Coordinates of C-alpha atoms in Angstrom, one line a residue:
M1 CA 2.2 18.0 -13.2
P2 CA 1.7 20.5 -15.9
T3 CA 3.9 23.4 -15.9
S4 CA 4.7 26.6 -18.0
C5 CA 8.0 27.0 -17.0
T6 CA 10.6 25.6 -18.2
C7 CA 13.6 26.7 -15.8
W8 CA 14.6 23.8 -14.0
S9 CA 17.8 23.8 -11.4
E10 CA 20.1 22.1 -11.6
G11 CA 18.5 19.6 -8.6
Q12 CA 15.4 19.1 -10.0
R13 CA 16.5 18.4 -13.4
R14 CA 18.6 15.6 -11.8
H15 CA 15.9 13.5 -10.0
L16 CA 13.3 14.4 -12.8
L17 CA 16.3 12.7 -15.0
L18 CA 16.2 9.7 -12.6
V19 CA 12.3 9.1 -13.1
I20 CA 12.3 9.6 -16.9
G21 CA 15.2 7.7 -17.6
T22 CA 13.6 4.3 -16.6
E23 CA 12.4 1.6 -18.5
L24 CA 8.2 3.1 -18.1
F25 CA 8.9 6.0 -20.3
G26 CA 10.3 3.7 -22.9
L27 CA 6.6 3.9 -25.2
L28 CA 7.5 7.5 -25.2
R29 CA 11.2 7.8 -25.9
E30 CA 10.1 5.8 -28.9
K31 CA 7.6 8.0 -29.7
H32 CA 9.1 11.4 -29.8
G33 CA 12.5 10.7 -30.7
D34 CA 14.8 13.4 -29.8
G35 CA 11.9 15.6 -29.2
F36 CA 11.5 13.4 -26.2
Q37 CA 13.4 15.5 -23.5
Q38 CA 11.2 19.3 -24.5
L39 CA 8.0 17.4 -24.2
I40 CA 9.2 16.2 -20.4
Q41 CA 10.5 19.9 -19.6
D42 CA 7.0 21.9 -21.3
K43 CA 4.9 19.3 -19.5
V44 CA 6.5 18.0 -15.8
A45 CA 7.7 20.1 -12.9
A46 CA 9.8 18.5 -10.3
L47 CA 8.8 19.4 -6.7
P48 CA 11.9 19.8 -4.6
G49 CA 11.0 18.4 -1.2
D50 CA 13.2 17.2 1.5
I51 CA 13.1 14.0 3.7
I52 CA 13.9 16.2 7.3
Y53 CA 11.1 17.9 6.8
E54 CA 7.4 16.5 7.4
N55 CA 5.4 15.7 4.3
L56 CA 8.9 16.1 2.6
G57 CA 8.3 20.1 3.4
L58 CA 5.7 20.2 0.5
L59 CA 2.5 22.5 0.7
E60 CA 0.1 19.7 -0.3
A61 CA -0.2 16.1 0.0
Q62 CA -1.0 14.0 -3.1
D63 CA -1.5 10.6 -2.2
V64 CA -3.6 7.4 -3.7
H65 CA -7.0 6.2 -0.8
A66 CA -7.1 2.7 0.1
A67 CA -10.3 0.9 -0.1
Y68 CA -9.3 -0.8 2.8
V69 CA -10.7 2.4 4.8
C70 CA -13.9 0.6 5.6
G71 CA -12.1 -1.5 8.3
D72 CA -13.1 -5.1 8.8
R73 CA -16.5 -4.8 7.8
E74 CA -18.0 -7.9 6.1
G75 CA -19.8 -8.3 3.1
L76 CA -21.0 -5.6 0.6
I77 CA -19.2 -2.4 1.7
L78 CA -20.9 0.6 -0.7
E79 CA -19.3 3.2 -2.3
K80 CA -20.1 6.2 -0.1
P81 CA -18.5 8.8 2.1
I82 CA -17.7 7.3 5.9
E83 CA -18.3 8.8 8.7
S84 CA -17.7 5.9 11.2
L85 CA -17.6 2.3 11.1
R86 CA -19.1 1.6 15.0
E87 CA -22.7 3.0 15.7
G88 CA -23.2 5.5 18.4
T89 CA -19.7 7.1 17.8
Y90 CA -19.5 10.5 15.7
L91 CA -15.5 10.7 13.9
N92 CA -14.7 14.5 14.1
V93 CA -11.6 15.1 12.7
D94 CA -11.5 19.0 14.2
A95 CA -11.9 17.0 18.1
E96 CA -9.1 14.5 17.0
L97 CA -6.7 16.9 16.5
Q98 CA -7.4 18.9 19.3
L99 CA -7.2 15.4 21.8
V100 CA -3.5 15.1 19.8
K101 CA -2.5 18.5 20.8
E102 CA -3.8 18.1 24.5
A103 CA -2.0 14.6 24.7
K104 CA 1.0 16.4 23.4
K105 CA 0.7 19.1 25.7
N106 CA 0.4 16.4 28.8
L107 CA 3.9 14.6 27.8
T108 CA 5.7 17.6 27.6
T109 CA 4.3 18.9 31.4
M110 CA 4.9 15.2 32.5
N111 CA 8.6 14.9 31.0
T112 CA 9.8 19.0 31.8
S113 CA 13.2 18.7 33.3
S114 CA 16.1 20.8 33.9
D115 CA 18.6 18.3 32.8
G116 CA 19.0 19.3 28.6
D117 CA 21.1 17.4 26.9
D118 CA 20.8 15.4 23.9
A119 CA 20.3 11.9 25.0
A120 CA 17.2 13.4 27.5
H121 CA 16.1 15.8 24.3
S122 CA 16.3 12.2 22.5
N123 CA 14.2 10.3 25.4
K124 CA 11.5 12.7 25.7
K125 CA 10.9 12.4 21.5
T126 CA 10.6 8.6 21.7
A127 CA 8.1 8.4 24.4
E128 CA 6.3 11.2 22.8
R129 CA 6.8 8.9 19.5
K130 CA 5.6 6.1 20.9
A131 CA 2.7 7.7 23.0
M132 CA 1.3 9.3 19.8
K133 CA 1.4 5.7 18.3
E134 CA -0.9 4.4 21.3
L135 CA -3.2 7.2 21.1
G136 CA -3.6 6.7 17.3
L137 CA -4.6 3.0 17.8
Q138 CA -7.1 3.4 20.5
R139 CA -8.7 6.5 18.9
A140 CA -9.0 4.0 16.0
R141 CA -10.1 1.2 17.5
H142 CA -12.9 3.0 19.1
F143 CA -14.3 4.4 15.7
G144 CA -13.6 0.6 14.1
W145 CA -11.0 0.9 12.4
S146 CA -8.3 -1.8 13.5
N147 CA -5.4 0.4 12.9
T148 CA -3.9 4.2 12.2
Y149 CA -3.1 3.4 8.8
V150 CA -6.5 3.1 7.3
F151 CA -8.4 5.4 10.0
T152 CA -6.4 8.7 8.8
K153 CA -6.9 7.9 5.3
A154 CA -10.9 7.7 5.9
M155 CA -9.9 11.0 8.0
G156 CA -8.2 12.7 5.0
E157 CA -11.7 12.0 3.2
M158 CA -13.4 13.8 5.7
V159 CA -11.0 16.8 5.3
L160 CA -11.6 17.0 1.5
G161 CA -14.9 16.9 2.1
Q162 CA -14.7 19.9 4.4
L163 CA -12.5 22.0 3.1
R164 CA -13.3 21.4 -1.2
G165 CA -14.7 24.9 -1.9
D166 CA -15.8 25.5 -4.9
M167 CA -13.0 23.1 -6.6
P168 CA -14.5 19.4 -7.6
V169 CA -13.5 16.8 -5.7
V170 CA -13.6 13.1 -6.2
V171 CA -12.4 9.9 -4.1
M172 CA -11.1 7.2 -5.7
R173 CA -10.4 4.4 -3.7
P174 CA -8.5 1.4 -4.8
S175 CA -7.7 -1.7 -3.5
I176 CA -4.2 -3.3 -3.1
I177 CA -2.4 -1.8 -6.6
T178 CA -0.7 -4.3 -8.4
S179 CA 1.8 -4.3 -11.7
V180 CA 1.3 -2.7 -14.8
R181 CA -0.9 -5.4 -16.8
A182 CA -0.7 -3.7 -20.2
D183 CA -0.1 0.2 -20.4
P184 CA 2.9 1.2 -21.0
L185 CA 4.9 -1.6 -19.7
P186 CA 3.6 -4.6 -18.4
G187 CA 4.6 -6.1 -15.0
W188 CA 6.3 -2.7 -13.7
M189 CA 5.9 -1.3 -10.1
Q190 CA 8.0 0.7 -7.8
G191 CA 7.7 0.5 -4.3
I192 CA 6.7 -3.1 -2.4
R193 CA 3.0 -3.7 -1.6
T194 CA 1.2 -6.2 0.5
I195 CA 1.1 -9.1 -1.9
D196 CA 4.6 -7.9 -3.3
T197 CA 6.6 -8.8 0.4
L198 CA 4.8 -12.6 0.4
I199 CA 6.1 -13.1 -2.6
I200 CA 9.7 -12.5 -2.3
G201 CA 9.3 -13.6 1.2
Y202 CA 8.5 -17.1 -1.0
A203 CA 10.9 -16.2 -3.6
K204 CA 13.9 -16.2 -1.4
Q205 CA 12.4 -18.7 1.0
N206 CA 12.5 -16.7 3.8
L207 CA 8.8 -17.3 4.4
S208 CA 7.5 -21.4 5.2
C209 CA 4.0 -20.3 6.5
F210 CA 2.2 -17.3 7.2
L211 CA -1.6 -17.0 8.7
G212 CA -4.7 -16.5 6.4
D213 CA -7.6 -18.4 4.5
L214 CA -6.9 -19.7 1.1
S215 CA -10.6 -19.2 0.4
V216 CA -10.6 -15.6 1.4
V217 CA -10.4 -13.3 -2.0
V218 CA -8.2 -10.9 -1.9
D219 CA -9.1 -7.6 -3.7
V220 CA -6.4 -6.5 -5.9
I221 CA -6.1 -3.8 -8.8
P222 CA -3.4 -3.3 -11.6
G223 CA -1.8 0.2 -11.3
D224 CA -2.7 0.9 -15.0
M225 CA -6.8 0.4 -14.6
A226 CA -6.7 2.3 -11.2
V227 CA -5.2 5.1 -13.1
N228 CA -7.4 5.0 -16.3
A229 CA -10.3 5.1 -13.6
M230 CA -8.6 8.2 -11.7
M231 CA -8.5 9.6 -15.0
A232 CA -12.4 9.2 -16.3
A233 CA -13.5 10.3 -12.8
M234 CA -11.2 13.9 -13.6
V235 CA -12.6 14.3 -16.7
E236 CA -16.2 12.9 -15.7
H237 CA -16.5 15.6 -12.4
S238 CA -14.0 18.6 -14.4
E239 CA -17.2 20.8 -14.3
E240 CA -19.0 20.5 -11.3
K241 CA -19.1 23.0 -8.4
G242 CA -18.4 22.1 -4.8
G243 CA -20.4 23.4 -1.9
A244 CA -20.6 22.5 1.0
A245 CA -23.7 20.8 0.5
A246 CA -22.9 19.3 -2.4
V247 CA -21.8 15.1 -2.0
V248 CA -18.5 13.7 -3.1
P249 CA -18.6 10.8 -5.4
V250 CA -16.9 8.0 -4.4
Y251 CA -15.6 5.0 -6.8
H252 CA -13.9 1.6 -5.6
A253 CA -11.9 0.8 -8.4
T254 CA -11.5 -3.2 -7.1
S255 CA -12.7 -6.6 -7.7
S256 CA -13.8 -8.1 -5.7
L257 CA -17.3 -7.8 -6.2
R258 CA -17.1 -8.0 -10.5
N259 CA -14.0 -10.6 -10.6
P260 CA -13.0 -12.1 -7.5
A261 CA -9.6 -13.9 -7.0
T262 CA -8.7 -16.2 -3.8
Y263 CA -5.0 -16.3 -2.1
S264 CA -5.2 -19.7 -3.4
V265 CA -5.1 -18.6 -7.5
L266 CA -1.6 -16.2 -6.1
Y267 CA -0.5 -18.9 -4.1
E268 CA -0.7 -21.6 -6.6
A269 CA 0.6 -19.1 -9.5
G270 CA 3.5 -18.4 -7.3
R271 CA 4.1 -21.9 -6.4
R272 CA 3.9 -23.1 -10.0
H273 CA 5.8 -19.8 -11.8
F274 CA 9.2 -20.9 -8.8
Y275 CA 8.8 -24.7 -9.4
E276 CA 9.2 -23.9 -13.5
N277 CA 11.2 -21.2 -12.8
P278 CA 13.6 -22.1 -9.8
R279 CA 15.2 -18.9 -7.8
V280 CA 19.6 -19.0 -7.8
G281 CA 21.6 -17.8 -4.9
K282 CA 24.3 -15.4 -4.6
N283 CA 26.7 -18.7 -4.4
G284 CA 25.1 -19.9 -7.8
E285 CA 23.2 -22.3 -6.3
I286 CA 19.0 -22.9 -6.8
I287 CA 16.9 -22.1 -4.3
P288 CA 14.9 -25.0 -3.7
T289 CA 10.3 -24.3 -4.5
R290 CA 9.1 -25.7 -0.4
E291 CA 5.1 -25.7 0.0
M292 CA 4.0 -23.0 2.0
C293 CA 1.7 -23.7 5.6
F294 CA -1.0 -21.8 6.4
F295 CA -3.1 -21.3 9.4
S296 CA -6.7 -20.6 9.6
S297 CA -6.7 -18.9 13.5
I298 CA -4.7 -16.4 15.2
A299 CA -4.2 -18.5 17.9
R300 CA -2.8 -21.6 15.9
F301 CA -0.5 -19.7 14.0
H302 CA 1.8 -18.0 17.0
L303 CA 0.9 -21.2 19.4
Y304 CA 2.9 -23.1 16.0
M305 CA 5.6 -20.0 16.0
L306 CA 6.6 -20.5 19.6
L307 CA 6.6 -23.9 19.3
T308 CA 8.3 -24.3 15.8
F309 CA 10.8 -21.3 16.4
K310 CA 10.5 -19.1 18.9
L311 CA 11.5 -21.8 22.0
P312 CA 14.2 -23.3 19.6
L313 CA 15.6 -19.5 19.1
E314 CA 15.5 -18.8 22.8
I315 CA 17.9 -22.4 23.3
L316 CA 19.6 -21.7 20.7
H317 CA 20.1 -17.8 21.9
L318 CA 21.8 -19.2 25.1
V319 CA 24.5 -21.8 24.0
N320 CA 25.3 -19.0 21.8
L321 CA 26.1 -17.0 24.8
L322 CA 27.7 -20.2 26.7
L323 CA 29.9 -20.4 23.6
C324 CA 31.1 -17.4 23.7
G325 CA 29.0 -16.4 20.2
H326 CA 30.1 -18.8 18.3
F327 CA 26.9 -19.4 17.0
S328 CA 26.1 -15.6 16.8
R329 CA 25.9 -15.7 12.5
L330 CA 23.3 -18.5 12.9
Y331 CA 21.0 -17.2 15.6
N332 CA 21.0 -13.8 14.2
D333 CA 20.0 -15.1 9.9
L334 CA 17.3 -17.2 12.2
N335 CA 16.1 -14.5 14.4
R336 CA 16.0 -12.2 10.8
K337 CA 13.4 -14.4 9.4
Y338 CA 11.5 -15.5 12.5
K339 CA 11.2 -10.9 13.3
F340 CA 10.5 -11.1 9.5
V341 CA 7.2 -13.7 9.4
M342 CA 5.8 -12.0 12.8
H343 CA 6.1 -8.5 11.0
L344 CA 4.4 -9.5 8.1
V345 CA 1.9 -11.1 10.0
H346 CA 1.0 -7.9 12.6
V347 CA 1.0 -5.3 9.5
Y348 CA -1.1 -7.6 6.9
G349 CA -2.7 -10.5 8.7
P350 CA -6.0 -8.4 9.3
F351 CA -6.8 -8.5 5.8
A352 CA -5.6 -12.0 5.2
F353 CA -9.0 -12.6 6.8
F354 CA -10.9 -10.1 5.3
N355 CA -14.8 -11.2 4.0
G356 CA -15.9 -7.9 2.4
R357 CA -16.7 -6.9 -1.2
F358 CA -16.3 -3.9 -2.4
D359 CA -19.3 -2.2 -4.3
D360 CA -18.1 -0.9 -7.6
M361 CA -21.4 0.1 -9.4
N362 CA -20.4 3.8 -9.3
L363 CA -17.7 3.2 -11.7
E364 CA -19.3 0.2 -13.8
R365 CA -21.7 3.1 -14.2
L366 CA -19.0 5.3 -15.5
R367 CA -17.3 2.8 -17.3
L368 CA -20.3 2.2 -19.4
K369 CA -20.8 5.9 -20.1
M370 CA -17.2 6.5 -21.2
A371 CA -18.1 3.2 -23.6
M372 CA -21.2 4.8 -25.0
K373 CA -19.2 7.9 -25.8
T374 CA -16.1 6.2 -27.8
P375 CA -16.8 2.3 -27.9
E376 CA -13.7 2.5 -30.3
D377 CA -11.2 4.2 -27.3
H378 CA -9.5 0.9 -25.8
M379 CA -7.3 3.5 -24.6
F380 CA -8.5 3.4 -21.1
I381 CA -9.6 0.1 -19.8
F382 CA -10.6 -0.5 -16.1
D383 CA -13.0 -3.7 -16.3
P384 CA -11.7 -6.1 -13.7
K385 CA -13.5 -8.8 -16.1
T386 CA -11.2 -8.4 -18.2
I387 CA -8.4 -10.2 -16.8
D388 CA -7.6 -13.5 -16.1
W389 CA -5.9 -13.6 -12.9
D390 CA -4.1 -17.1 -12.7
D391 CA -2.4 -16.0 -16.1
Y392 CA -1.7 -11.9 -14.9
F393 CA -0.1 -13.2 -11.7
T394 CA 1.5 -16.2 -13.5
K395 CA 2.6 -13.8 -16.8
I396 CA 2.8 -10.6 -15.5
H397 CA 2.6 -9.3 -11.6
I398 CA 4.9 -12.4 -10.5
P399 CA 7.6 -12.0 -12.8
G400 CA 7.3 -8.2 -12.3
V401 CA 8.2 -8.2 -8.6
L402 CA 11.2 -10.3 -9.0
K403 CA 12.6 -7.9 -11.9
Y404 CA 11.7 -4.9 -10.4
L405 CA 11.6 -5.4 -6.6
C406 CA 13.3 -8.6 -5.7
K407 CA 17.4 -7.7 -5.7

């Protein structure tokens, strides 16, 4: 965040140093030498936040919207604002907020009690969170979204359009953002995302099977390309005026249309990498790389998990109780792995069968326009056709996951 203030508190200075001390800023440190600290102090401000408050106590949230606000639609998905995914329904954000208020009010009335101890208060909060989650999922599915995550992102886009005023607003929808491809540090990433969880699970051999069709396209975009696209869009629309009638430009920073990569490309890259570079466990022993089993239907997957893992686990649990906890460590380890797989399927399963392709014509026009203005400038590349996915996954992304995320 640009700033003219160079007076930092000790807390701001400490937290900012944690960020700029990472490898990601190596090129800038090398370029500016002793002037690096002053450059950061002149250009960047650390915003204070507290995890006990909603949104860290910050007044404005800044987030990267995922392209999957489209829900589970198939075919070509256009770059245009979203109102609802289901015909005959109209999503009104204010009405949804009012519905939440009424639901909370009804819960408060139902849970009114003279018992004011901490346990009762905690139970009320737990019940409220559960009810809100159920309401959110119900409303998401009513309008055609599979979960509240993408539903609330879609509502966020709508709110931006409604409250923009005269400020220029652009909606950028990247797909699954992966590690930096080229600049400034190939393979760098922060935070575990969809496919990274699968890679880590496979690396540790905690994942022997999963739900998915290997022929389905996994729409991913390297982090530096997503950032380049955002900066290009900001420059293009920086002088525009908003207004109630103005249409918010939408861009898809995606790869599924111009340079699709299937899950099989990702799996084979991971399989080959771990065969050639086997992982070593904490005890110093090599972790053998095994083949993964993929299921093309939810019913077959759940049947397999029930017969192969859940029933044996229940038997082991019973034996463990009869033997006074003799197999507790084994049971806890196997049960943890079982829950890990089921959690992944619950969260990421819907994306494993996603058959949509994201139209990126708006972004392609922007790319061509930039190329005409500065044909010699190769700094802000965001063309997915320049990526060799097998090479990228094998030599950049998977090694990056293991280096920065897999502890």
